[in-house]
Short mmCIF file of C-alpha atoms in Angstrom, two decimals:
data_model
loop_
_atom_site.label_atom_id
_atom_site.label_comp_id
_atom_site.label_asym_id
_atom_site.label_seq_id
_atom_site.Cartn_x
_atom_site.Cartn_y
_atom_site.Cartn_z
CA UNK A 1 140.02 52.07 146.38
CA UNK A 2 136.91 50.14 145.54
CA UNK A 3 136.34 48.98 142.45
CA UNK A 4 132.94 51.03 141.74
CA UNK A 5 134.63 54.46 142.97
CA UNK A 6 137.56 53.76 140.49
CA UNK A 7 135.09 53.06 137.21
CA UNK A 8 133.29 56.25 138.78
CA UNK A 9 136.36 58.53 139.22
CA UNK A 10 137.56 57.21 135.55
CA UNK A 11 134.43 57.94 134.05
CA UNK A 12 134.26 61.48 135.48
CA UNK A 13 138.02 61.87 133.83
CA UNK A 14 136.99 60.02 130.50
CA UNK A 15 133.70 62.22 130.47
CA UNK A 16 135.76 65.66 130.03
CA UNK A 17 137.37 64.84 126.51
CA UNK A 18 135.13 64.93 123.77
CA UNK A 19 134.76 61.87 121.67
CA UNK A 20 136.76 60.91 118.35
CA UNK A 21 133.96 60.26 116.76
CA UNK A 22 130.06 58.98 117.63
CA UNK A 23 131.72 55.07 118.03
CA UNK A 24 133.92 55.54 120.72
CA UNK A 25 131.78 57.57 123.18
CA UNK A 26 131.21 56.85 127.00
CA UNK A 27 128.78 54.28 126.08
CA UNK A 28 131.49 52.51 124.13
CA UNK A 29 133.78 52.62 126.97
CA UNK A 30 131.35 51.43 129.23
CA UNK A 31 130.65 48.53 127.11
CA UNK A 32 134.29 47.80 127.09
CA UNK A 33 134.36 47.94 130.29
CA UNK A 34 131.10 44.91 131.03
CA UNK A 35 133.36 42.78 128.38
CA UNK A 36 136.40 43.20 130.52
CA UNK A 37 134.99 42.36 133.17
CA UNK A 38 133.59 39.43 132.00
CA UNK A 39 136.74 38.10 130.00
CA UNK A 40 138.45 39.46 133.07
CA UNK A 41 136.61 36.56 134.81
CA UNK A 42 136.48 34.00 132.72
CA UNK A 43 140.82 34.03 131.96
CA UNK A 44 141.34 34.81 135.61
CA UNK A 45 143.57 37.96 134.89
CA UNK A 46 143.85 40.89 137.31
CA UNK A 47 141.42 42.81 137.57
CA UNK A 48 143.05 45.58 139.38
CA UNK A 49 145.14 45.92 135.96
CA UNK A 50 142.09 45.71 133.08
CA UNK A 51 139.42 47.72 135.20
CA UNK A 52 141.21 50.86 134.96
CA UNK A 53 142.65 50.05 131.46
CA UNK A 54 139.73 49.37 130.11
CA UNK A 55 137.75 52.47 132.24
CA UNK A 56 140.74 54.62 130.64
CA UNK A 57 141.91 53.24 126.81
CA UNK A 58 139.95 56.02 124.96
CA UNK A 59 140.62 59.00 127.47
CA UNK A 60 142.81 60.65 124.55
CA UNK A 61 140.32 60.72 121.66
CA UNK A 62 142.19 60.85 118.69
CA UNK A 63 140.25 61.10 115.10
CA UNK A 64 140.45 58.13 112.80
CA UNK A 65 141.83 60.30 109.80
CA UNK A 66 144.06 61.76 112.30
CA UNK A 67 147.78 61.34 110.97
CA UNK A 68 148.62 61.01 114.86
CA UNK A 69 145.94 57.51 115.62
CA UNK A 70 148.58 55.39 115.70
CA UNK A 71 150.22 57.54 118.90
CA UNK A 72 146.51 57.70 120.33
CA UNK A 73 147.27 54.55 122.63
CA UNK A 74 150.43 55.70 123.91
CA UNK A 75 148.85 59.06 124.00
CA UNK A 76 145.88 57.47 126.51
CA UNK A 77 148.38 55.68 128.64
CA UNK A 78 150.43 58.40 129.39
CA UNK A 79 147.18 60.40 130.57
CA UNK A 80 145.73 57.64 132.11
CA UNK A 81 149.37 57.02 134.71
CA UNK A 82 148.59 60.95 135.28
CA UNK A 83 145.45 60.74 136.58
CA UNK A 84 145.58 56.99 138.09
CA UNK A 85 148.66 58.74 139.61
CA UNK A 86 146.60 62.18 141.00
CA UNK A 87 143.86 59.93 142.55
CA UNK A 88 146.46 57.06 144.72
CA UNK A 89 146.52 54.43 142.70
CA UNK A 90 149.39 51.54 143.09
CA UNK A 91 152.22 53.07 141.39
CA UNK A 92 153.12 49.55 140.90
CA UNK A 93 150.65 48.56 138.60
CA UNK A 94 150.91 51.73 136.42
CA UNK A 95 153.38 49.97 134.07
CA UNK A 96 151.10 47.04 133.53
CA UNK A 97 147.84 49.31 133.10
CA UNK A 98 149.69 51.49 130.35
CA UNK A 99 150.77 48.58 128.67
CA UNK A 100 147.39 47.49 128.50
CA UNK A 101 145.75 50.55 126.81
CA UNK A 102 148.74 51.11 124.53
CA UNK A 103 148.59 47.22 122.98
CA UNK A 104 145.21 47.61 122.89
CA UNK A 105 144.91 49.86 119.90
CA UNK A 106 144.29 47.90 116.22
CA UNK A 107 146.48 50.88 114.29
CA UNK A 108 149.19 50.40 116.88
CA UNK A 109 149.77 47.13 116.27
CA UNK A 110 151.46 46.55 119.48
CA UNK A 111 151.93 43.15 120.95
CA UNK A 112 150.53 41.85 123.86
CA UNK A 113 152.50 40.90 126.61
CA UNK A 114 150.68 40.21 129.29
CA UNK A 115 147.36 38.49 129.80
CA UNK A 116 145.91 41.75 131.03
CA UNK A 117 146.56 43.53 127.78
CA UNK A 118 145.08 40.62 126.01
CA UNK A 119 141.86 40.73 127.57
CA UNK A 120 141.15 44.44 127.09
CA UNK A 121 142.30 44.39 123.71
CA UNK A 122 139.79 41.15 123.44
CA UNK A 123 137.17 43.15 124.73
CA UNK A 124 137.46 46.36 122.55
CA UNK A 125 137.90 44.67 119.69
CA UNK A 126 134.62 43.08 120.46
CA UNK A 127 132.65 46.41 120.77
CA UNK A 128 133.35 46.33 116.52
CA UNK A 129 131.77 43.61 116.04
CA UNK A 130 127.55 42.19 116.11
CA UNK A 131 124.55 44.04 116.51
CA UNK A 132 126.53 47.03 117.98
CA UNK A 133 129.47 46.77 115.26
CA UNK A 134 127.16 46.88 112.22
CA UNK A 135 125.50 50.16 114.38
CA UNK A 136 128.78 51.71 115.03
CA UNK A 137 130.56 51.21 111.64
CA UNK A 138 127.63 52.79 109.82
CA UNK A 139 127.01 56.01 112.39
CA UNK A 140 130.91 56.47 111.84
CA UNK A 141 130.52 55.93 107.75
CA UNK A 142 127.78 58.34 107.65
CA UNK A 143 129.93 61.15 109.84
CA UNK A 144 132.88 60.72 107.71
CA UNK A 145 130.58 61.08 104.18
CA UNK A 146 130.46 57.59 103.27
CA UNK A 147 127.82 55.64 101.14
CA UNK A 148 126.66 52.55 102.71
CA UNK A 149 127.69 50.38 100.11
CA UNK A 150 128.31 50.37 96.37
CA UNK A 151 125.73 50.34 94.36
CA UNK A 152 128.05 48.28 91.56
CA UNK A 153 129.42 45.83 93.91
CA UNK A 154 127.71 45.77 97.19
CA UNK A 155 129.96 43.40 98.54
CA UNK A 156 133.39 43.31 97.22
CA UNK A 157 133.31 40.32 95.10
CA UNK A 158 135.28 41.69 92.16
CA UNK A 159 137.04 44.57 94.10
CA UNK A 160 139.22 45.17 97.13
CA UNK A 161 137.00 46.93 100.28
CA UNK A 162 137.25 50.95 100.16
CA UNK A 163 136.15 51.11 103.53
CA UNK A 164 136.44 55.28 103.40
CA UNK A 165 133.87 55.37 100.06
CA UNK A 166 131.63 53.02 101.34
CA UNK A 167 130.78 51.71 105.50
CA UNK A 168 129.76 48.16 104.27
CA UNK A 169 133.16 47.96 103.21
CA UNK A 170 134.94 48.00 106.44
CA UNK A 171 133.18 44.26 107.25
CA UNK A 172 135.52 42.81 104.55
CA UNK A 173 138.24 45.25 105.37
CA UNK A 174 138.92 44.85 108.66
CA UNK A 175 136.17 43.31 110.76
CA UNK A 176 135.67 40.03 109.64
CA UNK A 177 139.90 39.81 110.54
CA UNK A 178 139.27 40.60 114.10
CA UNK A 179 137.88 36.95 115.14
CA UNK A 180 141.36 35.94 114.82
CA UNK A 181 143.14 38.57 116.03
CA UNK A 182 141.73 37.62 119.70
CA UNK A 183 143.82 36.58 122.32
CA UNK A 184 141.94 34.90 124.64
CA UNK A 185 139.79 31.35 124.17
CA UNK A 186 136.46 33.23 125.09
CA UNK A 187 137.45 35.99 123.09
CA UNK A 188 137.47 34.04 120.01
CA UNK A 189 134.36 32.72 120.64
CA UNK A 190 132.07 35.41 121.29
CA UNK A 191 133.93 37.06 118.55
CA UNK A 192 132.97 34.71 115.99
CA UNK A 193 129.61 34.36 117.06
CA UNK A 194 129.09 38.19 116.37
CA UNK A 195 130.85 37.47 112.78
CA UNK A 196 128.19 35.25 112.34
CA UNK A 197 125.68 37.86 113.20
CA UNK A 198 126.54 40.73 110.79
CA UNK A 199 127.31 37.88 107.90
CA UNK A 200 123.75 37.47 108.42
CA UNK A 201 122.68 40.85 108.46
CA UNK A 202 124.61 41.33 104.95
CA UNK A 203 122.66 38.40 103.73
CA UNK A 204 119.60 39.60 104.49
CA UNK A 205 121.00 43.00 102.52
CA UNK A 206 121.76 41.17 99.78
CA UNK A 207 118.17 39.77 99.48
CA UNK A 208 116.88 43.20 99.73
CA UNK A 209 119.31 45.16 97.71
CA UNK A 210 119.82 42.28 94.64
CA UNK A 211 116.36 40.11 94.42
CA UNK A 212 113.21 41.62 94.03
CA UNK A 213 110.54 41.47 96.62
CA UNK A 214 108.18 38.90 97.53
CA UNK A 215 104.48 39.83 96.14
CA UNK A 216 102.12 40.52 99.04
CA UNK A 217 99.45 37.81 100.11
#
């Protein structure tokens, strides 16, 4: 099987389950998917084990305040050997490709054992993180009723982050861990330059939330 008719027949599959929630939607997986394929690349891993991982990782949505998220990886991996399994795939790189999608789960916390797991948890752990992190963690704030930030301390400098009261939160929380978290070289360094990004976005927050404006003219 090509590798276009596989991302097409695993799309069609992922496209039947409804989403957890608005961040991890078919456009998320398909962004997953382009940073797979480019860590994929770039680490010289096998790319007949992180294309379907990656095309498959979220096709078990589980909620984030679901008491079962940390099974939701194992949960995808089983489904994914189904179908990979009803469609002809190599039997013997099912092991590897469920490996990949279970380790690559941040609430899982399952270690990554080969370099095929490391790149696709690379790569979704990217998708939190820039332009399209600050986008995502704020749609998913907003649909589980939380403020954008505190209004008494906007940034957690006297506090610890209560990421479910307020979506600014989560950037001190969790996402400004994830740069090193990353398992590959190139996955550290894209990672950090997206860091860089949304540090810059809560800068330019903090001028706007904290100082007053500049006078016009």
């Amino acid at each position: 099987m090509n590798p276009e008719d596989l991302r097409e027949k695993c799309f069609e599959f992922v496209e039947k389950t409804a989403p957890a929630d608005a961040a991890h939607d078919i456009s998320h997986i398909k962004r997953v998917v382009k940073t797979t394929l480019y860590l994929t690349d770039i680490e010289e891993a096998k790319v007949e084990i992180t294309l379907p991982a990656a095309c498959l990782h979220d096709c078990v949505a589980v909620a984030k305040d679901s008491p079962l998220r940390s099974q939701g990886s194992r949960l995808a991996a089983e489904a994914a050997v189904e179908f990979l399994g009803e469609i002809g795939y190599p039997a013997d790189l099912l092991p590897e490709i469920a490996h990949a999608i279970e380790a690559h789960s941040f609430s899982a916390n399952i270690p990554c054992q080969t370099l095929e797991a490391k790149v696709v948890q690379d790569a979704d752990r990217m998708d939190a993180l820039g332009a399209i992190g600050i986008a995502r963690c704020l749609v998913v704030g907003g649909q589980f009723g939380s403020a954008i930030f505190s209004p008494d301390d906007p940034f957690c400098e006297n506090r610890e982050p209560d990421d479910k009261a307020y979506a600014v939160d989560h950037f001190y929380a969790k996402l400004f861990k994830l740069p090193e978290t990353m398992q590959t070289e190139a996955g550290r360094a894209e990672a950090q330059r997206r860091v860089d990004l949304m540090q810059q976005y809560l800068d330019t927050l903090r001028q706007e939330f904290l100082e007053e404006p500049a006078a016009a003219g």
